[in-house]
Coordinates of C-alpha atoms in Angstrom, one line a residue:
M1309 CA 8.9 -11.6 -12.7
A1310 CA 9.3 -10.0 -9.3
K1311 CA 11.4 -12.3 -6.1
S1312 CA 11.4 -11.0 -2.6
Y1313 CA 14.3 -12.3 -0.8
D1314 CA 14.7 -12.6 3.2
P1315 CA 17.9 -12.8 4.4
P1316 CA 18.8 -15.3 6.8
T1317 CA 20.5 -12.6 8.7
V1318 CA 18.0 -10.6 10.2
W1319 CA 14.7 -11.1 11.6
K1320 CA 12.0 -13.0 9.8
P1321 CA 8.6 -10.8 8.2
F1322 CA 6.0 -11.7 10.3
G1323 CA 3.1 -10.3 7.8
A1324 CA 2.6 -9.3 4.1
F1325 CA 6.0 -8.0 3.6
S1326 CA 9.1 -8.5 2.3
M1327 CA 12.5 -7.9 3.4
V1328 CA 13.8 -7.4 -0.4
R1329 CA 11.8 -6.7 -3.5
I1330 CA 14.0 -7.4 -6.8
N1331 CA 11.7 -6.4 -10.3
E1332 CA 11.9 -6.7 -13.5
D1333 CA 12.7 -3.4 -16.0
G1334 CA 9.5 -1.2 -16.3
Q1335 CA 8.4 1.9 -15.3
L1336 CA 8.7 3.1 -11.9
I1337 CA 6.0 5.5 -10.9
H1338 CA 5.6 7.0 -6.9
L1339 CA 2.1 7.3 -5.9
K1340 CA 0.5 9.7 -3.7
G1341 CA 0.1 9.2 -0.8
Q1342 CA -3.7 7.3 -0.2
V1343 CA -6.4 8.1 2.1
S1344 CA -10.2 6.5 2.9
L1345 CA -12.1 9.0 0.6
D1346 CA -14.7 8.0 -2.2
R1347 CA -14.4 9.9 -5.4
E1348 CA -16.6 12.5 -3.6
G1349 CA -13.7 13.1 -1.1
Q1350 CA -15.9 12.2 1.9
V1351 CA -14.1 10.2 4.3
V1352 CA -15.3 6.5 4.1
G1353 CA -14.9 4.3 7.4
K1354 CA -14.8 7.2 10.3
G1355 CA -13.9 5.3 13.5
D1356 CA -13.1 2.2 11.6
M1357 CA -9.6 1.4 10.8
R1358 CA -10.1 -1.9 9.0
A1359 CA -12.7 -0.3 6.9
Q1360 CA -10.2 2.7 6.1
V1361 CA -7.2 -0.2 5.2
R1362 CA -9.8 -1.5 3.0
Q1363 CA -10.7 1.8 1.4
T1364 CA -7.4 3.4 0.4
L1365 CA -5.8 0.1 -0.9
E1366 CA -9.0 0.3 -3.2
N1367 CA -8.2 3.4 -4.1
I1368 CA -4.3 2.6 -4.4
K1369 CA -5.6 -0.2 -6.8
A1370 CA -7.6 2.1 -8.8
V1371 CA -5.0 4.5 -9.0
L1372 CA -2.5 2.1 -10.7
A1373 CA -5.2 0.4 -12.9
A1374 CA -5.6 4.1 -14.2
V1375 CA -1.9 3.7 -15.7
G1376 CA -1.4 -0.2 -16.7
G1377 CA -0.8 -1.3 -12.9
E1378 CA -1.6 -3.8 -10.6
M1379 CA -1.4 -4.4 -7.3
A1380 CA 1.5 -6.8 -7.6
D1381 CA 3.7 -4.1 -9.2
I1382 CA 3.9 -2.4 -6.0
V1383 CA 7.7 -2.4 -4.9
S1384 CA 7.4 -0.1 -1.8
L1385 CA 4.8 1.0 1.3
T1386 CA 4.4 3.4 3.6
Q1387 CA 2.0 3.5 6.0
Y1388 CA 1.3 6.3 8.3
A1389 CA -1.0 5.4 10.7
T1390 CA -3.3 6.7 14.3
D1391 CA -3.3 4.2 16.1
I1392 CA -0.5 1.2 15.2
E1393 CA -2.6 -1.3 17.2
R1394 CA -5.6 -1.4 14.8
F1395 CA -4.1 -1.1 12.3
M1396 CA -1.7 -4.3 12.9
A1397 CA -4.6 -5.5 13.0
S1398 CA -5.7 -4.8 9.6
G1399 CA -3.2 -7.4 7.9
D1400 CA -5.8 -9.7 6.7
I1401 CA -7.0 -7.3 4.8
R1402 CA -3.6 -6.5 3.1
K1403 CA -3.2 -9.8 2.3
E1404 CA -6.7 -9.4 0.6
F1405 CA -4.5 -7.0 -1.1
F1406 CA -0.7 -8.6 -1.8
S1407 CA 0.2 -12.2 -2.4
E1408 CA 4.0 -13.1 -2.6
P1409 CA 6.4 -11.5 -3.1
Y1410 CA 5.4 -8.5 -0.7
P1411 CA 6.1 -5.5 -0.8
V1412 CA 8.4 -4.1 1.5
T1413 CA 7.2 -2.0 3.6
T1414 CA 7.3 0.9 6.7
T1415 CA 4.7 1.1 9.0
V1416 CA 5.0 4.7 11.3
Q1417 CA 2.6 5.8 14.3
I1418 CA 1.7 9.4 13.9
V1419 CA -0.6 12.1 16.2
R1420 CA -3.0 12.8 13.0
L1421 CA -3.5 13.5 9.6
Y1422 CA -5.2 16.3 7.9
H1423 CA -8.0 15.1 8.5
P1424 CA -9.2 14.0 12.0
D1425 CA -11.3 11.6 10.7
L1426 CA -8.4 10.1 8.7
Q1427 CA -7.0 7.3 10.7
I1428 CA -4.5 6.1 7.6
E1429 CA -2.2 7.2 4.7
I1430 CA -0.3 4.7 2.3
T1431 CA 2.1 5.9 -0.1
A1432 CA 3.0 3.2 -2.7
I1433 CA 5.9 3.0 -5.7
A1434 CA 5.7 0.6 -8.6
E1435 CA 7.3 -0.5 -11.4
I1436 CA 4.8 -1.7 -14.2
P1437 CA 6.1 -3.7 -16.6
R1438 CA 6.7 -1.4 -19.9
N1439 CA 4.0 -3.7 -21.9
R1440 CA 1.7 -2.7 -19.9
F1441 CA 2.1 0.8 -18.5
R1442 CA -0.3 3.6 -20.0
M1443 CA 0.9 7.7 -19.6
P1444 CA -2.0 9.1 -18.7
A1445 CA -3.8 11.4 -21.3
G1446 CA -3.4 15.5 -20.8

């Protein structure tokens, strides 16, 4: 079972993230950065950060599920946003996908992503329990 720890010697997390996340023995996987694209590669939520955050997290959820993982298996996230204020206003959406212990999180504002309509990219590291992990075929 995963645990989180927020040391009293540093500031208390103000959102859906932890300072330290400790997992049990499992299969560590690194996910490619996900963006707000549908299955056909079309941008979802053009001009709408909240819609893009939701689609991006749904994509992460789908990638994890393909190898036996769940959102609760995510240990760490790195989030790249083109507008940090608009991204921070989507914290309630993150709470729909994550519960305690939250993943450790780093968020960075960037000038742009590879497509001008994309506003957010999120990479993840997850540790899937070995009894659930499924190696993809092929």
